[in-house]
Amino acid sequence: MKTIRDFRAIFLLVLSAAGLPDGAQATDAADIVRKSQAAFFEAGKDLQARIKMTLTTRDGQRRLRDLTMLRKNGPAGEQKYFIYFHGPADVAGTTFMVYKYPNRDDDRWLFIPAINLVNRIAARDSRSSFVGSDFTYEDVSGRDIVADTHTLLKEDQVDGRKVYLVESKPNRPAEYARKRAWIDQTTFLPLKEEYDDIQGALYKVFTADEIKEIQDLPTVMKRTMADVKTGHKTEVVFERVQYNVGIGDDLFSERYLRRPPEKWIK
């Protein structure tokens, strides 16, 4: 028995010398990312929110986007998103819809009222800019967990909150070569993310700037994505957030892309 205790003591000593707590060693990085995506993208059965998006250039020029986001969770990790743009005038009436599936490419559609056309967005375009912002289409609805290999680097702190620092490297096409996420150990919301390009240089930073409890669910009410190379940034503020409002499946259709019901987009 003494020999077993000695081996355990040596094992714990090795962990301590490596600078990683034994709790962190026992925690699976992919599981942390899975919980983070659940907290960030899947809270509640559904979501309705009014969103103000501000795009700012390096020299301070600003453009605004005013939109409503609707999201409904489905079985086995499936989700549906519906986004309606109220303004400005050049994008007013534009609608965007996503069918999100685990472990396969999502389906995305964009309705542009100026040409009265519903466009299917190819999977390769999911990594392009979302309506001119610093967020990609993939950032809006999330990326498949299995599309990256995740590694828990260490436990850390952000503004006094304990976090997991998780590194993610893509094994499927991605806009980044490496991503580091600081994930709150209590809420599992991402507090900060850094993205490196293929040259290993930092080019994009995400921050969760304000978090509130809405219907007992921690919610990122204000977030920013900044391109550190161009100086461009996008600030997103969630307003009038409601969970579990009873959104029906029939909303997520091409018919309503063209004529969304006023009840849901107001």
PDB file of C-alpha atoms in Angstrom:
ATOM      1  CA  MET A   1       0.000   0.000   0.000  1.00  0.00           C
ATOM      2  CA  LYS A   2       2.863   2.314   0.823  1.00  0.00           C
ATOM      3  CA  THR A   3       4.325   1.750  -2.657  1.00  0.00           C
ATOM      4  CA  ILE A   4       1.030   2.796  -4.297  1.00  0.00           C
ATOM      5  CA  ARG A   5       0.923   5.953  -2.169  1.00  0.00           C
ATOM      6  CA  ASP A   6       4.514   6.709  -3.167  1.00  0.00           C
ATOM      7  CA  PHE A   7       3.718   6.354  -6.882  1.00  0.00           C
ATOM      8  CA  ARG A   8       0.661   8.622  -6.488  1.00  0.00           C
ATOM      9  CA  ALA A   9       2.761  11.245  -4.719  1.00  0.00           C
ATOM     10  CA  ILE A  10       5.376  11.119  -7.501  1.00  0.00           C
ATOM     11  CA  PHE A  11       2.629  11.419 -10.154  1.00  0.00           C
ATOM     12  CA  LEU A  12       1.121  14.509  -8.491  1.00  0.00           C
ATOM     13  CA  LEU A  13       4.600  15.993  -8.115  1.00  0.00           C
ATOM     14  CA  VAL A  14       5.249  15.547 -11.852  1.00  0.00           C
ATOM     15  CA  LEU A  15       1.943  17.302 -12.664  1.00  0.00           C
ATOM     16  CA  SER A  16       2.830  20.161 -10.363  1.00  0.00           C
ATOM     17  CA  ALA A  17       6.283  20.490 -11.935  1.00  0.00           C
ATOM     18  CA  ALA A  18       4.664  20.702 -15.380  1.00  0.00           C
ATOM     19  CA  GLY A  19       2.641  23.725 -14.207  1.00  0.00           C
ATOM     20  CA  LEU A  20      -0.723  22.093 -14.894  1.00  0.00           C
ATOM     21  CA  PRO A  21      -3.186  21.358 -12.089  1.00  0.00           C
ATOM     22  CA  ASP A  22      -4.383  17.767 -11.874  1.00  0.00           C
ATOM     23  CA  GLY A  23      -7.977  18.965 -12.460  1.00  0.00           C
ATOM     24  CA  ALA A  24      -6.955  20.460 -15.770  1.00  0.00           C
ATOM     25  CA  GLN A  25      -5.232  17.224 -16.773  1.00  0.00           C
ATOM     26  CA  ALA A  26      -8.403  15.296 -16.086  1.00  0.00           C
ATOM     27  CA  THR A  27     -10.518  17.702 -18.175  1.00  0.00           C
ATOM     28  CA  ASP A  28     -11.084  16.936 -21.835  1.00  0.00           C
ATOM     29  CA  ALA A  29     -10.495  19.915 -24.142  1.00  0.00           C
ATOM     30  CA  ALA A  30     -13.166  18.866 -26.639  1.00  0.00           C
ATOM     31  CA  ASP A  31     -15.657  18.577 -23.779  1.00  0.00           C
ATOM     32  CA  ILE A  32     -14.831  22.133 -22.671  1.00  0.00           C
ATOM     33  CA  VAL A  33     -15.406  23.398 -26.221  1.00  0.00           C
ATOM     34  CA  ARG A  34     -18.644  21.403 -26.427  1.00  0.00           C
ATOM     35  CA  LYS A  35     -19.910  22.997 -23.191  1.00  0.00           C
ATOM     36  CA  SER A  36     -18.775  26.414 -24.409  1.00  0.00           C
ATOM     37  CA  GLN A  37     -20.695  26.071 -27.673  1.00  0.00           C
ATOM     38  CA  ALA A  38     -23.766  24.924 -25.725  1.00  0.00           C
ATOM     39  CA  ALA A  39     -23.576  28.001 -23.471  1.00  0.00           C
ATOM     40  CA  PHE A  40     -22.818  30.455 -26.282  1.00  0.00           C
ATOM     41  CA  PHE A  41     -24.913  29.151 -29.185  1.00  0.00           C
ATOM     42  CA  GLU A  42     -27.568  26.865 -27.658  1.00  0.00           C
ATOM     43  CA  ALA A  43     -28.917  28.446 -24.451  1.00  0.00           C
ATOM     44  CA  GLY A  44     -32.648  27.871 -23.958  1.00  0.00           C
ATOM     45  CA  LYS A  45     -34.963  26.010 -26.342  1.00  0.00           C
ATOM     46  CA  ASP A  46     -35.060  29.062 -28.606  1.00  0.00           C
ATOM     47  CA  LEU A  47     -33.998  32.722 -28.689  1.00  0.00           C
ATOM     48  CA  GLN A  48     -35.374  36.027 -29.938  1.00  0.00           C
ATOM     49  CA  ALA A  49     -33.146  39.138 -29.811  1.00  0.00           C
ATOM     50  CA  ARG A  50     -32.871  42.565 -31.368  1.00  0.00           C
ATOM     51  CA  ILE A  51     -29.256  43.277 -32.308  1.00  0.00           C
ATOM     52  CA  LYS A  52     -27.341  46.451 -33.101  1.00  0.00           C
ATOM     53  CA  MET A  53     -24.114  45.928 -35.035  1.00  0.00           C
ATOM     54  CA  THR A  54     -21.550  48.725 -35.475  1.00  0.00           C
ATOM     55  CA  LEU A  55     -18.768  48.403 -38.041  1.00  0.00           C
ATOM     56  CA  THR A  56     -15.871  50.803 -37.469  1.00  0.00           C
ATOM     57  CA  THR A  57     -12.888  51.423 -39.731  1.00  0.00           C
ATOM     58  CA  ARG A  58      -9.378  52.288 -38.555  1.00  0.00           C
ATOM     59  CA  ASP A  59     -10.036  56.001 -39.197  1.00  0.00           C
ATOM     60  CA  GLY A  60     -13.273  55.938 -37.195  1.00  0.00           C
ATOM     61  CA  GLN A  61     -15.886  55.764 -39.952  1.00  0.00           C
ATOM     62  CA  ARG A  62     -18.922  53.860 -38.711  1.00  0.00           C
ATOM     63  CA  ARG A  63     -21.679  51.854 -40.341  1.00  0.00           C
ATOM     64  CA  LEU A  64     -24.675  50.457 -38.467  1.00  0.00           C
ATOM     65  CA  ARG A  65     -26.726  47.291 -38.830  1.00  0.00           C
ATOM     66  CA  ASP A  66     -30.071  46.779 -37.070  1.00  0.00           C
ATOM     67  CA  LEU A  67     -31.377  43.213 -37.073  1.00  0.00           C
ATOM     68  CA  THR A  68     -33.495  40.599 -35.354  1.00  0.00           C
ATOM     69  CA  MET A  69     -32.090  37.132 -34.651  1.00  0.00           C
ATOM     70  CA  LEU A  70     -34.265  34.075 -34.086  1.00  0.00           C
ATOM     71  CA  ARG A  71     -32.802  30.709 -33.171  1.00  0.00           C
ATOM     72  CA  LYS A  72     -34.453  27.370 -32.468  1.00  0.00           C
ATOM     73  CA  ASN A  73     -32.749  24.250 -31.150  1.00  0.00           C
ATOM     74  CA  GLY A  74     -33.652  20.918 -32.724  1.00  0.00           C
ATOM     75  CA  PRO A  75     -32.966  17.278 -31.915  1.00  0.00           C
ATOM     76  CA  ALA A  76     -29.453  15.798 -31.741  1.00  0.00           C
ATOM     77  CA  GLY A  77     -27.650  19.146 -31.821  1.00  0.00           C
ATOM     78  CA  GLU A  78     -29.424  20.531 -34.897  1.00  0.00           C
ATOM     79  CA  GLN A  79     -30.334  24.236 -34.934  1.00  0.00           C
ATOM     80  CA  LYS A  80     -32.117  26.741 -37.153  1.00  0.00           C
ATOM     81  CA  TYR A  81     -31.333  30.467 -37.387  1.00  0.00           C
ATOM     82  CA  PHE A  82     -33.360  33.259 -38.969  1.00  0.00           C
ATOM     83  CA  ILE A  83     -31.941  36.792 -39.183  1.00  0.00           C
ATOM     84  CA  TYR A  84     -33.845  39.810 -40.502  1.00  0.00           C
ATOM     85  CA  PHE A  85     -32.211  43.179 -41.264  1.00  0.00           C
ATOM     86  CA  HIS A  86     -34.240  46.290 -40.401  1.00  0.00           C
ATOM     87  CA  GLY A  87     -31.617  48.744 -41.603  1.00  0.00           C
ATOM     88  CA  PRO A  88     -29.832  50.660 -42.939  1.00  0.00           C
ATOM     89  CA  ALA A  89     -31.708  51.172 -46.185  1.00  0.00           C
ATOM     90  CA  ASP A  90     -29.218  49.293 -48.384  1.00  0.00           C
ATOM     91  CA  VAL A  91     -29.758  46.033 -46.459  1.00  0.00           C
ATOM     92  CA  ALA A  92     -33.296  46.531 -45.074  1.00  0.00           C
ATOM     93  CA  GLY A  93     -35.461  43.473 -45.727  1.00  0.00           C
ATOM     94  CA  THR A  94     -32.487  41.160 -46.221  1.00  0.00           C
ATOM     95  CA  THR A  95     -32.971  37.806 -44.468  1.00  0.00           C
ATOM     96  CA  PHE A  96     -30.459  35.068 -43.657  1.00  0.00           C
ATOM     97  CA  MET A  97     -31.333  31.511 -42.645  1.00  0.00           C
ATOM     98  CA  VAL A  98     -29.181  28.638 -41.407  1.00  0.00           C
ATOM     99  CA  TYR A  99     -29.897  24.958 -40.878  1.00  0.00           C
ATOM    100  CA  LYS A 100     -27.053  23.822 -38.654  1.00  0.00           C
ATOM    101  CA  TYR A 101     -26.120  20.140 -38.422  1.00  0.00           C
ATOM    102  CA  PRO A 102     -23.501  18.435 -36.261  1.00  0.00           C
ATOM    103  CA  ASN A 103     -20.647  16.781 -38.198  1.00  0.00           C
ATOM    104  CA  ARG A 104     -21.666  17.984 -41.663  1.00  0.00           C
ATOM    105  CA  ASP A 105     -21.844  21.219 -43.635  1.00  0.00           C
ATOM    106  CA  ASP A 106     -24.634  23.597 -42.676  1.00  0.00           C
ATOM    107  CA  ASP A 107     -27.250  24.831 -45.139  1.00  0.00           C
ATOM    108  CA  ARG A 108     -27.402  28.635 -45.490  1.00  0.00           C
ATOM    109  CA  TRP A 109     -29.670  30.898 -47.509  1.00  0.00           C
ATOM    110  CA  LEU A 110     -29.633  34.659 -48.068  1.00  0.00           C
ATOM    111  CA  PHE A 111     -32.604  36.610 -49.435  1.00  0.00           C
ATOM    112  CA  ILE A 112     -31.718  39.938 -51.082  1.00  0.00           C
ATOM    113  CA  PRO A 113     -34.860  42.041 -51.650  1.00  0.00           C
ATOM    114  CA  ALA A 114     -33.226  44.376 -54.206  1.00  0.00           C
ATOM    115  CA  ILE A 115     -33.009  41.489 -56.677  1.00  0.00           C
ATOM    116  CA  ASN A 116     -35.855  39.451 -55.120  1.00  0.00           C
ATOM    117  CA  LEU A 117     -33.635  36.387 -55.036  1.00  0.00           C
ATOM    118  CA  VAL A 118     -32.864  33.678 -52.477  1.00  0.00           C
ATOM    119  CA  ASN A 119     -29.211  32.635 -52.741  1.00  0.00           C
ATOM    120  CA  ARG A 120     -27.898  29.365 -51.376  1.00  0.00           C
ATOM    121  CA  ILE A 121     -24.560  30.056 -49.686  1.00  0.00           C
ATOM    122  CA  ALA A 122     -21.940  27.443 -50.503  1.00  0.00           C
ATOM    123  CA  ALA A 123     -20.175  25.699 -47.634  1.00  0.00           C
ATOM    124  CA  ARG A 124     -16.844  27.247 -48.695  1.00  0.00           C
ATOM    125  CA  ASP A 125     -18.403  30.713 -48.283  1.00  0.00           C
ATOM    126  CA  SER A 126     -19.307  30.020 -44.656  1.00  0.00           C
ATOM    127  CA  ARG A 127     -15.902  31.444 -43.757  1.00  0.00           C
ATOM    128  CA  SER A 128     -16.424  34.732 -45.591  1.00  0.00           C
ATOM    129  CA  SER A 129     -17.528  37.993 -43.977  1.00  0.00           C
ATOM    130  CA  PHE A 130     -21.062  38.199 -42.605  1.00  0.00           C
ATOM    131  CA  VAL A 131     -22.642  41.310 -44.198  1.00  0.00           C
ATOM    132  CA  GLY A 132     -19.334  43.197 -44.278  1.00  0.00           C
ATOM    133  CA  SER A 133     -18.567  42.652 -40.592  1.00  0.00           C
ATOM    134  CA  ASP A 134     -15.505  41.093 -38.942  1.00  0.00           C
ATOM    135  CA  PHE A 135     -17.609  38.025 -38.097  1.00  0.00           C
ATOM    136  CA  THR A 136     -17.889  35.183 -40.585  1.00  0.00           C
ATOM    137  CA  TYR A 137     -21.076  33.295 -41.380  1.00  0.00           C
ATOM    138  CA  GLU A 138     -19.522  30.466 -39.348  1.00  0.00           C
ATOM    139  CA  ASP A 139     -19.014  32.779 -36.353  1.00  0.00           C
ATOM    140  CA  VAL A 140     -22.736  33.503 -36.300  1.00  0.00           C
ATOM    141  CA  SER A 141     -23.910  29.904 -35.887  1.00  0.00           C
ATOM    142  CA  GLY A 142     -20.743  28.147 -34.674  1.00  0.00           C
ATOM    143  CA  ARG A 143     -18.226  25.714 -36.133  1.00  0.00           C
ATOM    144  CA  ASP A 144     -18.361  21.926 -35.867  1.00  0.00           C
ATOM    145  CA  ILE A 145     -16.416  20.769 -32.821  1.00  0.00           C
ATOM    146  CA  VAL A 146     -14.866  17.886 -34.786  1.00  0.00           C
ATOM    147  CA  ALA A 147     -13.618  20.332 -37.449  1.00  0.00           C
ATOM    148  CA  ASP A 148     -10.763  21.271 -35.088  1.00  0.00           C
ATOM    149  CA  THR A 149      -8.350  19.437 -32.817  1.00  0.00           C
ATOM    150  CA  HIS A 150      -8.577  20.922 -29.322  1.00  0.00           C
ATOM    151  CA  THR A 151      -5.859  21.051 -26.666  1.00  0.00           C
ATOM    152  CA  LEU A 152      -6.152  22.345 -23.119  1.00  0.00           C
ATOM    153  CA  LEU A 153      -3.070  24.522 -22.647  1.00  0.00           C
ATOM    154  CA  LYS A 154      -3.575  25.615 -19.056  1.00  0.00           C
ATOM    155  CA  GLU A 155      -5.893  27.238 -16.555  1.00  0.00           C
ATOM    156  CA  ASP A 156      -5.714  31.021 -16.495  1.00  0.00           C
ATOM    157  CA  GLN A 157      -7.610  34.142 -15.395  1.00  0.00           C
ATOM    158  CA  VAL A 158      -9.381  36.891 -17.343  1.00  0.00           C
ATOM    159  CA  ASP A 159     -10.505  39.920 -15.319  1.00  0.00           C
ATOM    160  CA  GLY A 160     -10.336  37.847 -12.138  1.00  0.00           C
ATOM    161  CA  ARG A 161     -12.419  34.961 -13.537  1.00  0.00           C
ATOM    162  CA  LYS A 162     -10.979  31.461 -13.766  1.00  0.00           C
ATOM    163  CA  VAL A 163     -10.807  30.244 -17.332  1.00  0.00           C
ATOM    164  CA  TYR A 164      -9.615  27.324 -19.441  1.00  0.00           C
ATOM    165  CA  LEU A 165      -7.203  28.295 -22.206  1.00  0.00           C
ATOM    166  CA  VAL A 166      -7.965  25.972 -25.127  1.00  0.00           C
ATOM    167  CA  GLU A 167      -6.051  25.864 -28.402  1.00  0.00           C
ATOM    168  CA  SER A 168      -7.921  24.731 -31.526  1.00  0.00           C
ATOM    169  CA  LYS A 169      -6.214  23.809 -34.800  1.00  0.00           C
ATOM    170  CA  PRO A 170      -8.363  23.072 -37.854  1.00  0.00           C
ATOM    171  CA  ASN A 171      -8.403  19.689 -39.544  1.00  0.00           C
ATOM    172  CA  ARG A 172     -10.948  21.005 -42.054  1.00  0.00           C
ATOM    173  CA  PRO A 173     -10.704  24.235 -44.089  1.00  0.00           C
ATOM    174  CA  ALA A 174     -10.802  27.292 -41.809  1.00  0.00           C
ATOM    175  CA  GLU A 175     -10.065  31.005 -41.948  1.00  0.00           C
ATOM    176  CA  TYR A 176      -7.449  30.568 -39.215  1.00  0.00           C
ATOM    177  CA  ALA A 177      -4.449  28.319 -38.574  1.00  0.00           C
ATOM    178  CA  ARG A 178      -4.765  28.451 -34.798  1.00  0.00           C
ATOM    179  CA  LYS A 179      -7.353  29.727 -32.342  1.00  0.00           C
ATOM    180  CA  ARG A 180      -6.931  30.234 -28.610  1.00  0.00           C
ATOM    181  CA  ALA A 181     -10.045  30.585 -26.472  1.00  0.00           C
ATOM    182  CA  TRP A 182     -10.242  31.713 -22.846  1.00  0.00           C
ATOM    183  CA  ILE A 183     -13.386  29.927 -21.587  1.00  0.00           C
ATOM    184  CA  ASP A 184     -15.027  30.815 -18.264  1.00  0.00           C
ATOM    185  CA  GLN A 185     -14.875  27.830 -15.906  1.00  0.00           C
ATOM    186  CA  THR A 186     -18.268  28.656 -14.377  1.00  0.00           C
ATOM    187  CA  THR A 187     -20.440  29.749 -17.306  1.00  0.00           C
ATOM    188  CA  PHE A 188     -18.378  28.158 -20.111  1.00  0.00           C
ATOM    189  CA  LEU A 189     -18.861  31.325 -22.168  1.00  0.00           C
ATOM    190  CA  PRO A 190     -15.836  32.410 -24.215  1.00  0.00           C
ATOM    191  CA  LEU A 191     -14.416  35.595 -22.687  1.00  0.00           C
ATOM    192  CA  LYS A 192     -11.702  36.096 -25.279  1.00  0.00           C
ATOM    193  CA  GLU A 193     -10.514  34.438 -28.493  1.00  0.00           C
ATOM    194  CA  GLU A 194      -7.399  35.048 -30.568  1.00  0.00           C
ATOM    195  CA  TYR A 195      -6.976  33.890 -34.158  1.00  0.00           C
ATOM    196  CA  ASP A 196      -3.617  33.351 -35.904  1.00  0.00           C
ATOM    197  CA  ASP A 197      -3.193  33.259 -39.670  1.00  0.00           C
ATOM    198  CA  ILE A 198      -1.168  30.711 -41.628  1.00  0.00           C
ATOM    199  CA  GLN A 199       2.035  32.695 -40.977  1.00  0.00           C
ATOM    200  CA  GLY A 200       1.398  32.359 -37.253  1.00  0.00           C
ATOM    201  CA  ALA A 201       0.598  36.055 -36.830  1.00  0.00           C
ATOM    202  CA  LEU A 202      -2.330  37.260 -34.727  1.00  0.00           C
ATOM    203  CA  TYR A 203      -4.949  38.834 -36.983  1.00  0.00           C
ATOM    204  CA  LYS A 204      -8.325  38.737 -35.198  1.00  0.00           C
ATOM    205  CA  VAL A 205      -9.464  39.078 -31.573  1.00  0.00           C
ATOM    206  CA  PHE A 206     -12.908  38.374 -30.079  1.00  0.00           C
ATOM    207  CA  THR A 207     -13.930  39.734 -26.675  1.00  0.00           C
ATOM    208  CA  ALA A 208     -17.106  39.239 -24.624  1.00  0.00           C
ATOM    209  CA  ASP A 209     -17.500  42.778 -23.295  1.00  0.00           C
ATOM    210  CA  GLU A 210     -20.705  42.446 -21.238  1.00  0.00           C
ATOM    211  CA  ILE A 211     -22.411  39.377 -19.784  1.00  0.00           C
ATOM    212  CA  LYS A 212     -25.830  39.341 -18.084  1.00  0.00           C
ATOM    213  CA  GLU A 213     -28.191  36.697 -16.767  1.00  0.00           C
ATOM    214  CA  ILE A 214     -31.317  36.546 -18.903  1.00  0.00           C
ATOM    215  CA  GLN A 215     -33.945  34.149 -17.534  1.00  0.00           C
ATOM    216  CA  ASP A 216     -31.141  32.615 -15.412  1.00  0.00           C
ATOM    217  CA  LEU A 217     -29.029  31.958 -18.527  1.00  0.00           C
ATOM    218  CA  PRO A 218     -25.646  33.754 -18.751  1.00  0.00           C
ATOM    219  CA  THR A 219     -25.734  35.699 -22.016  1.00  0.00           C
ATOM    220  CA  VAL A 220     -23.075  37.723 -23.840  1.00  0.00           C
ATOM    221  CA  MET A 221     -24.927  41.004 -24.382  1.00  0.00           C
ATOM    222  CA  LYS A 222     -22.022  42.857 -25.977  1.00  0.00           C
ATOM    223  CA  ARG A 223     -19.209  41.376 -28.034  1.00  0.00           C
ATOM    224  CA  THR A 224     -16.477  42.700 -30.323  1.00  0.00           C
ATOM    225  CA  MET A 225     -14.473  41.176 -33.138  1.00  0.00           C
ATOM    226  CA  ALA A 226     -11.409  43.241 -34.100  1.00  0.00           C
ATOM    227  CA  ASP A 227      -9.092  42.753 -37.077  1.00  0.00           C
ATOM    228  CA  VAL A 228      -5.722  43.776 -35.630  1.00  0.00           C
ATOM    229  CA  LYS A 229      -4.138  44.040 -39.094  1.00  0.00           C
ATOM    230  CA  THR A 230      -6.643  46.334 -40.772  1.00  0.00           C
ATOM    231  CA  GLY A 231      -7.813  48.154 -37.648  1.00  0.00           C
ATOM    232  CA  HIS A 232     -11.433  47.375 -38.559  1.00  0.00           C
ATOM    233  CA  LYS A 233     -13.744  46.150 -35.795  1.00  0.00           C
ATOM    234  CA  THR A 234     -17.339  45.061 -35.328  1.00  0.00           C
ATOM    235  CA  GLU A 235     -19.254  45.638 -32.091  1.00  0.00           C
ATOM    236  CA  VAL A 236     -22.454  43.660 -31.542  1.00  0.00           C
ATOM    237  CA  VAL A 237     -24.972  44.600 -28.847  1.00  0.00           C
ATOM    238  CA  PHE A 238     -27.891  42.280 -27.990  1.00  0.00           C
ATOM    239  CA  GLU A 239     -31.126  43.977 -26.857  1.00  0.00           C
ATOM    240  CA  ARG A 240     -34.534  42.624 -25.805  1.00  0.00           C
ATOM    241  CA  VAL A 241     -33.194  39.084 -25.450  1.00  0.00           C
ATOM    242  CA  GLN A 242     -35.832  36.437 -24.696  1.00  0.00           C
ATOM    243  CA  TYR A 243     -35.471  32.671 -24.408  1.00  0.00           C
ATOM    244  CA  ASN A 244     -38.133  29.968 -24.814  1.00  0.00           C
ATOM    245  CA  VAL A 245     -40.604  32.124 -26.742  1.00  0.00           C
ATOM    246  CA  GLY A 246     -42.106  29.219 -28.710  1.00  0.00           C
ATOM    247  CA  ILE A 247     -40.774  29.784 -32.231  1.00  0.00           C
ATOM    248  CA  GLY A 248     -42.407  27.350 -34.671  1.00  0.00           C
ATOM    249  CA  ASP A 249     -40.542  25.267 -37.243  1.00  0.00           C
ATOM    250  CA  ASP A 250     -42.615  26.767 -40.062  1.00  0.00           C
ATOM    251  CA  LEU A 251     -40.776  30.099 -39.694  1.00  0.00           C
ATOM    252  CA  PHE A 252     -37.596  28.595 -41.121  1.00  0.00           C
ATOM    253  CA  SER A 253     -38.704  28.381 -44.736  1.00  0.00           C
ATOM    254  CA  GLU A 254     -38.010  30.098 -48.065  1.00  0.00           C
ATOM    255  CA  ARG A 255     -41.547  31.483 -47.957  1.00  0.00           C
ATOM    256  CA  TYR A 256     -40.795  33.433 -44.771  1.00  0.00           C
ATOM    257  CA  LEU A 257     -37.360  34.489 -46.005  1.00  0.00           C
ATOM    258  CA  ARG A 258     -39.247  36.641 -48.477  1.00  0.00           C
ATOM    259  CA  ARG A 259     -42.070  37.674 -46.128  1.00  0.00           C
ATOM    260  CA  PRO A 260     -41.102  37.180 -42.476  1.00  0.00           C
ATOM    261  CA  PRO A 261     -43.984  37.449 -39.984  1.00  0.00           C
ATOM    262  CA  GLU A 262     -44.059  40.811 -38.179  1.00  0.00           C
ATOM    263  CA  LYS A 263     -44.699  39.053 -34.870  1.00  0.00           C
ATOM    264  CA  TRP A 264     -41.206  37.582 -34.849  1.00  0.00           C
ATOM    265  CA  ILE A 265     -39.054  40.301 -36.389  1.00  0.00           C
ATOM    266  CA  LYS A 266     -40.315  43.377 -34.559  1.00  0.00           C
TER     267      LYS A 266
END
